[in-house]
PDB file of C-alpha atoms and ligand atoms in Angstrom:
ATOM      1  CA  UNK A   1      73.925 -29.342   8.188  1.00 65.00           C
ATOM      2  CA  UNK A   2      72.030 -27.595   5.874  1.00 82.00           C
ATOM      3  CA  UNK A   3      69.554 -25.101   6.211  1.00 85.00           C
ATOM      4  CA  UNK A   4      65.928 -25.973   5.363  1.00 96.00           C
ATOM      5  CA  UNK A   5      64.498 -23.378   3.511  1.00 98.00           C
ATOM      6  CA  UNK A   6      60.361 -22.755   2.806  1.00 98.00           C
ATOM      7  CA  UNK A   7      58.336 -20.189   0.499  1.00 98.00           C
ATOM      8  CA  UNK A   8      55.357 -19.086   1.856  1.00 98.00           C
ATOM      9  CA  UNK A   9      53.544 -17.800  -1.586  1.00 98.00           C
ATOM     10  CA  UNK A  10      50.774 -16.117  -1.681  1.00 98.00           C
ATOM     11  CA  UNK A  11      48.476 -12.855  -2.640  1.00 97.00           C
ATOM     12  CA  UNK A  12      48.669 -11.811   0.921  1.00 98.00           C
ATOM     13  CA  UNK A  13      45.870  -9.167   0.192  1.00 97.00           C
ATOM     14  CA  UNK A  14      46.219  -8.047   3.039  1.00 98.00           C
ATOM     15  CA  UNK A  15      48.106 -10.247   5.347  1.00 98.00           C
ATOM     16  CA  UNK A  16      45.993 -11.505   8.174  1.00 98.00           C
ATOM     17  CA  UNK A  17      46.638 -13.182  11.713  1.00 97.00           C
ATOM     18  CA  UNK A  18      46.028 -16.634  10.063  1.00 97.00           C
ATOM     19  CA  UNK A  19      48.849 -15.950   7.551  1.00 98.00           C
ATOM     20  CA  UNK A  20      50.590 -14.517  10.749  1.00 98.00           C
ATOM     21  CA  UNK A  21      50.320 -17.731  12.569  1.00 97.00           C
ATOM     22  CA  UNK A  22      51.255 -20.189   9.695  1.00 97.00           C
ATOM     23  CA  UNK A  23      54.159 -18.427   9.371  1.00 98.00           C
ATOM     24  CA  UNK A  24      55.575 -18.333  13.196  1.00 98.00           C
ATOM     25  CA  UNK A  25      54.597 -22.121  13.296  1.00 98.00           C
ATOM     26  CA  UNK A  26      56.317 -22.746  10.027  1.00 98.00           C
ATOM     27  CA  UNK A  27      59.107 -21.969  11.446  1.00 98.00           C
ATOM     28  CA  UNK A  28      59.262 -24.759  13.769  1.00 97.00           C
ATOM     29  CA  UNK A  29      59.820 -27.089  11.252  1.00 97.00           C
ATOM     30  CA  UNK A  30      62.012 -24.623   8.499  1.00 98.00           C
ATOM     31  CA  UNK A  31      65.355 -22.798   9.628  1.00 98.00           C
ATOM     32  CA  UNK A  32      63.968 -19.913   7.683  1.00 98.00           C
ATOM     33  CA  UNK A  33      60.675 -18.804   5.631  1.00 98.00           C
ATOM     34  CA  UNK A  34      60.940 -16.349   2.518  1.00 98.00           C
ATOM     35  CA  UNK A  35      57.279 -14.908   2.327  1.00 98.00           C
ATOM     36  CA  UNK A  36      56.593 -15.138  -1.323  1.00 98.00           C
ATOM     37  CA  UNK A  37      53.789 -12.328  -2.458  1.00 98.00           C
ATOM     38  CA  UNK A  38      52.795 -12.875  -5.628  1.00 97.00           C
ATOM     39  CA  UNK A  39      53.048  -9.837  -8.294  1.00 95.00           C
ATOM     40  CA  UNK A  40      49.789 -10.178  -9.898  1.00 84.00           C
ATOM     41  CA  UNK A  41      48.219  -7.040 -11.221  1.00 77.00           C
ATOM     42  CA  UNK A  42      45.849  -9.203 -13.257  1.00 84.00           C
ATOM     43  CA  UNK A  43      44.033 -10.066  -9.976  1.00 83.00           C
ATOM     44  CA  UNK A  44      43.445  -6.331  -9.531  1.00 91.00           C
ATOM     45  CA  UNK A  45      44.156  -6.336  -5.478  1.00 95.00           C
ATOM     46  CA  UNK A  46      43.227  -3.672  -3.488  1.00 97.00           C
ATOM     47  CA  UNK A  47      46.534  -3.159  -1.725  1.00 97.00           C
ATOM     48  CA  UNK A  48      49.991  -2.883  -4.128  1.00 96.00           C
ATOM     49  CA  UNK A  49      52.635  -5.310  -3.967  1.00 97.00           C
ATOM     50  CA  UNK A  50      54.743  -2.704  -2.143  1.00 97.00           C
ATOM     51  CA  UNK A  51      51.885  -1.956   1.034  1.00 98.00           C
ATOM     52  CA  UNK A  52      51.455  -5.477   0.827  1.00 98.00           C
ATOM     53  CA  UNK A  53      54.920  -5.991   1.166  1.00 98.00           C
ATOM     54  CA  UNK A  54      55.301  -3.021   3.831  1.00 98.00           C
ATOM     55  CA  UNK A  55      52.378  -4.510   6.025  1.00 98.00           C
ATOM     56  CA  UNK A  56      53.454  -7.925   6.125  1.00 98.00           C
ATOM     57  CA  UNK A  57      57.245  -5.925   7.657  1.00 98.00           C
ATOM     58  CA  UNK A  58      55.461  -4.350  10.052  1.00 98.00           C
ATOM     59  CA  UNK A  59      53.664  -7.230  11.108  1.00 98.00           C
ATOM     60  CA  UNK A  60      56.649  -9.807  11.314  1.00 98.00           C
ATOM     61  CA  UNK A  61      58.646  -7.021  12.967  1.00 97.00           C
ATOM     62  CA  UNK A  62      61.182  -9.264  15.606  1.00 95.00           C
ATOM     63  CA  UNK A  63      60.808 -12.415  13.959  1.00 97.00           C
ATOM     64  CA  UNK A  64      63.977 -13.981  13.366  1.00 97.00           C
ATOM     65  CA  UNK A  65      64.405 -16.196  10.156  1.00 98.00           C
ATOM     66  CA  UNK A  66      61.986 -14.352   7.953  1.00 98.00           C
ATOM     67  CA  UNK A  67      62.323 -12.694   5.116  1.00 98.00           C
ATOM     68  CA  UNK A  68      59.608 -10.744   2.833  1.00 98.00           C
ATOM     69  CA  UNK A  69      60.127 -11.141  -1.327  1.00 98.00           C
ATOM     70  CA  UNK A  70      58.046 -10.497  -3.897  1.00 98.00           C
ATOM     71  CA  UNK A  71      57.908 -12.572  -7.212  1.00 98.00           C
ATOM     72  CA  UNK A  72      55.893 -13.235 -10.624  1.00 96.00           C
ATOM     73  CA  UNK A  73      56.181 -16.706 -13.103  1.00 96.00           C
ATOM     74  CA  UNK A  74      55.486 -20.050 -12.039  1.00 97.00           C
ATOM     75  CA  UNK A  75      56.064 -20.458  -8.234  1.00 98.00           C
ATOM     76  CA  UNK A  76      57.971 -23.302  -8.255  1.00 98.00           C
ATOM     77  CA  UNK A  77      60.559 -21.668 -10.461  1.00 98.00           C
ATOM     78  CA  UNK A  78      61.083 -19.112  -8.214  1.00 98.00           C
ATOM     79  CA  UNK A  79      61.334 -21.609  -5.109  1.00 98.00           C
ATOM     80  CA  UNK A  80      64.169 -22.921  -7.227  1.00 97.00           C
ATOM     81  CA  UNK A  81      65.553 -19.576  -8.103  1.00 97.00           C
ATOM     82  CA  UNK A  82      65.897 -19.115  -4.237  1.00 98.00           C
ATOM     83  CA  UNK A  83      67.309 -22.779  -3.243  1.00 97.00           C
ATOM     84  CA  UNK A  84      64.299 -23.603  -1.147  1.00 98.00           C
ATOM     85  CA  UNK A  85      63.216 -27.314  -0.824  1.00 97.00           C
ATOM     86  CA  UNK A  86      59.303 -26.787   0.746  1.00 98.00           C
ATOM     87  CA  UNK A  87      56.704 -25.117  -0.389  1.00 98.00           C
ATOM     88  CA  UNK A  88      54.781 -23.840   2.932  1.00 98.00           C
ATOM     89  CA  UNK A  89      51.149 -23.597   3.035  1.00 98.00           C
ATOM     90  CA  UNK A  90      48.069 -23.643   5.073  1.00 97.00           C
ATOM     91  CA  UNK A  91      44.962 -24.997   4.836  1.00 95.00           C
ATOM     92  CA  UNK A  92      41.895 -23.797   6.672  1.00 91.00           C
ATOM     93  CA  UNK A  93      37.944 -25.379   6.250  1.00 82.00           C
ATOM     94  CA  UNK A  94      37.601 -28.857   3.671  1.00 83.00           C
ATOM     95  CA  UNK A  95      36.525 -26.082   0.617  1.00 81.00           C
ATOM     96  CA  UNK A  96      40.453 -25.181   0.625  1.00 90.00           C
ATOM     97  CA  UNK A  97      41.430 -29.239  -0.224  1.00 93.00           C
ATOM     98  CA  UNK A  98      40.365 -28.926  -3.744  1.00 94.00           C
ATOM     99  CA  UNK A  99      42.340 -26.011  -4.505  1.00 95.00           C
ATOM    100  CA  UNK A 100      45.241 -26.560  -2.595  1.00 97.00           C
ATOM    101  CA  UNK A 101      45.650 -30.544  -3.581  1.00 96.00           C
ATOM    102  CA  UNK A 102      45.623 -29.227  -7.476  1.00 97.00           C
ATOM    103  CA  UNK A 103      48.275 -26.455  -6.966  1.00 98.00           C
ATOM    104  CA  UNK A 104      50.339 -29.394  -5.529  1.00 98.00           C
ATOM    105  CA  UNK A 105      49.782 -31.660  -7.496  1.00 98.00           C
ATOM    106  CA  UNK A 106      50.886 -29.483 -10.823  1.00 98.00           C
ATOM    107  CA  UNK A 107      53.498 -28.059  -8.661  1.00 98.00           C
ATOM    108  CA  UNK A 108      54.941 -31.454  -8.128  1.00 98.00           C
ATOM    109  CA  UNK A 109      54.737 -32.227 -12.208  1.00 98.00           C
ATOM    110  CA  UNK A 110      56.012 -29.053 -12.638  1.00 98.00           C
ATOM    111  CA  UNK A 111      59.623 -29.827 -10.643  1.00 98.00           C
ATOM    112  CA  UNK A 112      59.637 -32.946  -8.433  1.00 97.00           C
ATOM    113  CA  UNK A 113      62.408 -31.756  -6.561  1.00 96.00           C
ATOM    114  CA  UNK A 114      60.107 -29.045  -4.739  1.00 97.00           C
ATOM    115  CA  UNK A 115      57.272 -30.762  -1.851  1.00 97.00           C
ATOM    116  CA  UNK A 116      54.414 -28.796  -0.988  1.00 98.00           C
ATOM    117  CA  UNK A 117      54.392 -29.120   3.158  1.00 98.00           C
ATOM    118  CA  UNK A 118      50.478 -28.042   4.686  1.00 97.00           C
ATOM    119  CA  UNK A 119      49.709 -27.066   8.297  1.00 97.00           C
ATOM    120  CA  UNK A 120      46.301 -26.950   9.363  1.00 95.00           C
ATOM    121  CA  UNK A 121      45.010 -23.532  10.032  1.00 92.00           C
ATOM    122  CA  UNK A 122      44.300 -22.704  14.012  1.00 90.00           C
ATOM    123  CA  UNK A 123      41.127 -23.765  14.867  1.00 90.00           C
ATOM    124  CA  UNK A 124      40.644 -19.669  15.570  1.00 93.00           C
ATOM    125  CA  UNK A 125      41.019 -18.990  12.005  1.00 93.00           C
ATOM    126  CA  UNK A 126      39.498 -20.642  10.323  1.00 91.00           C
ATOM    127  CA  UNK A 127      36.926 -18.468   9.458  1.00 89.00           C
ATOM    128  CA  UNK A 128      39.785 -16.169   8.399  1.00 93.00           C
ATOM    129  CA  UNK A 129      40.492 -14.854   4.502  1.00 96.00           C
ATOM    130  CA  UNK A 130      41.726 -11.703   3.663  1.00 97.00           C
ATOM    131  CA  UNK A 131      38.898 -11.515   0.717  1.00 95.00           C
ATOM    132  CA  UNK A 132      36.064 -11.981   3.632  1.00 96.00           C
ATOM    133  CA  UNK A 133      37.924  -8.907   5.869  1.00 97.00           C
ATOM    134  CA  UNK A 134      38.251  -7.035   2.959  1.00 97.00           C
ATOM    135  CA  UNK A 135      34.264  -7.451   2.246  1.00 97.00           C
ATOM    136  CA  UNK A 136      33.762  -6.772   6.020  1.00 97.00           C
ATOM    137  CA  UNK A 137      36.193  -3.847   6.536  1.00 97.00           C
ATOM    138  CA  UNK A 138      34.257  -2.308   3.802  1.00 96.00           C
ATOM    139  CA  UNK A 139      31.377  -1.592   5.041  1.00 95.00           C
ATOM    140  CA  UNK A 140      32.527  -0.814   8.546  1.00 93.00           C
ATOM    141  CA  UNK A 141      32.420  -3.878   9.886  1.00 95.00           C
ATOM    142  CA  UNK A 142      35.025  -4.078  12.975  1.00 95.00           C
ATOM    143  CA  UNK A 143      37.705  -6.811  12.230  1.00 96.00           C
ATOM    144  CA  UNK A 144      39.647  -6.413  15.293  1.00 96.00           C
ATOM    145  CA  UNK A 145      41.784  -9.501  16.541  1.00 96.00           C
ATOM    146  CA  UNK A 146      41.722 -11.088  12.799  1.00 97.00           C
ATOM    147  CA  UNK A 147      44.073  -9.107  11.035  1.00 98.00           C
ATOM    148  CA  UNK A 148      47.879  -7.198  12.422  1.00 98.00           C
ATOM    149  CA  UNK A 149      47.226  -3.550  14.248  1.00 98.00           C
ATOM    150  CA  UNK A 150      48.907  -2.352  10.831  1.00 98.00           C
ATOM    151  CA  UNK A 151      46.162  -3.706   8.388  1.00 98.00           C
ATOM    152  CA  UNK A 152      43.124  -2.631  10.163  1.00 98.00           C
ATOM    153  CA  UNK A 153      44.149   0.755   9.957  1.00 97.00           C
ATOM    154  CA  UNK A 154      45.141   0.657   6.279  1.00 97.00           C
ATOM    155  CA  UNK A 155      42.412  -1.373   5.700  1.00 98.00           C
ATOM    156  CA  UNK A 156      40.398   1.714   7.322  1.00 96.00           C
ATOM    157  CA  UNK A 157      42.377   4.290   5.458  1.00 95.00           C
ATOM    158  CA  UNK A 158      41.703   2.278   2.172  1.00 95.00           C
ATOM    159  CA  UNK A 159      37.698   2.496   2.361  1.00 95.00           C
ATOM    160  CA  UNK A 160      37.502   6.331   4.856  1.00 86.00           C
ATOM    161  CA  UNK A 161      34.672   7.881   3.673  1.00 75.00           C
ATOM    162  CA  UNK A 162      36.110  10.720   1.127  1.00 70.00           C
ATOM    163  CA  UNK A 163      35.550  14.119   2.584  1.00 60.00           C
ATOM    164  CA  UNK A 164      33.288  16.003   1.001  1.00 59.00           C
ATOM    165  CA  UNK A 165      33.644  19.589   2.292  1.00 53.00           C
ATOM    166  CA  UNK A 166      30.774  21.110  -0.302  1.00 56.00           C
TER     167      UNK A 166
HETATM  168  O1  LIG B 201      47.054 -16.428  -1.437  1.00 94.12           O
HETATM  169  P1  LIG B 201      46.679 -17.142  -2.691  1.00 94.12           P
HETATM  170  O2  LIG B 201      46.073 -16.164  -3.683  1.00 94.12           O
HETATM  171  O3  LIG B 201      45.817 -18.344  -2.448  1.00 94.12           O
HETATM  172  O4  LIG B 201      48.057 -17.667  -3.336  1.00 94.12           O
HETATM  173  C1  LIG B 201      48.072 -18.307  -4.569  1.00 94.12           C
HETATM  174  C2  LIG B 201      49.512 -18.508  -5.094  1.00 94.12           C
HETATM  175  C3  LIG B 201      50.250 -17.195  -5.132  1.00 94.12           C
HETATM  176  C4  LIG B 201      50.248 -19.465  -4.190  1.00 94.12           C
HETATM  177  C5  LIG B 201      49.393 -19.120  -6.531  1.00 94.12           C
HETATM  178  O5  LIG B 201      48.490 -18.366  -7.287  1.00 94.12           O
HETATM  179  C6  LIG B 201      50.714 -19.187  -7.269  1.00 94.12           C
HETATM  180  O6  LIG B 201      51.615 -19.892  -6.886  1.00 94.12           O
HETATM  181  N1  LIG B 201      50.833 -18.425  -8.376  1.00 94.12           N
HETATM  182  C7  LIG B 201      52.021 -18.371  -9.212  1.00 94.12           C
HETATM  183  C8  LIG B 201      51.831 -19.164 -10.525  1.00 94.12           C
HETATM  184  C9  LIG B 201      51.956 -20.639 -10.248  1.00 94.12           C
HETATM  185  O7  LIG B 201      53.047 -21.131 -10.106  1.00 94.12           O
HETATM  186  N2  LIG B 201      50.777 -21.321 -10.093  1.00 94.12           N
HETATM  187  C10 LIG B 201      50.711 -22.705  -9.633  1.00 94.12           C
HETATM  188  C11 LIG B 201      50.996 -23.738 -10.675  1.00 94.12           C
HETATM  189  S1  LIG B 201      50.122 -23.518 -12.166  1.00 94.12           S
END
């Protein structure tokens, strides 16, 4: 039988529990998930491809059937590149449709071979982006219980207040 095989792309920036959750109920349907994180310095993120890669370890620690990658070029290339047949993704509040149903769509033109596959967010996250934590982790704001143990704390080392001993 063969194996079925998903990419889970993204900017992961930082991963949060809604990424977190897609991913352990992706794997329900897939035999195994290769979480793709996009190497985009052009979207100047505030964590590098290598924390975002080291959080999203630490935070998938004992999860069979997972495995953490890193690419750049057209996603659907590299879904090729790494025999998977699925495209994972999930989609949260109706503003994500628009977005989501034209990255399929031109993924699908782009290599028909390829299907896009979209689970509904948890009803818990749905408030849940890592561009809204980021916004609220720097000011202080406490994001406990929406992002892995690992990220709130780099998230906190990230914006510490820089000592200022004069
Ligand atoms: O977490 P994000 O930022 O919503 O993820 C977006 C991502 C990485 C899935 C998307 O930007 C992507 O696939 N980029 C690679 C280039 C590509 O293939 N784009 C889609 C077809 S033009």
């Amino acid at each position: 039988m063969s194996v079925k095989l998903a990419i889970y792309p993204g900017s992961f920036d930082p991963v949060t529990n809604g990424h977190i959750d897609i991913i352990v109920r992706g794997l329900k349907i897939f035999d195994r998930i290769i979480v793709g994180i996009l190497n985009n310095p052009g979207k100047d993120p505030l964590f590098s491809v290598d924390e975002r890669k080291a959080m999203l370890q630490a935070s998938l620690k004992g999860i069979t059937g997972i495995e953490i990658d890193t690419f750049d070029g057209l996603l659907v290339d590299y879904a090729l590149h790494r025999g998977a047949q699925a495209i994972l993704r999930g989609m949260r509040a109706v503003s994500d449709f628009e977005y989501e149903f034209q990255m399929a769509l031109m993924n699908r033109r782009l290599n028909r071979e390829i299907q896009t596959v979209f689970l509904m967010t948890g009803l818990r996250w749905i408030f849940t982006s890592s561009s809204i934590i980021k916004e609220a982790a720097q000011f202080g704001g406490n994001i406990t219980g929406m992002v892995p143990k690992v990220v709130n704390q780099q998230l906190r080392n990230k914006f510490a207040p820089v000592s200022n001993s004069h």
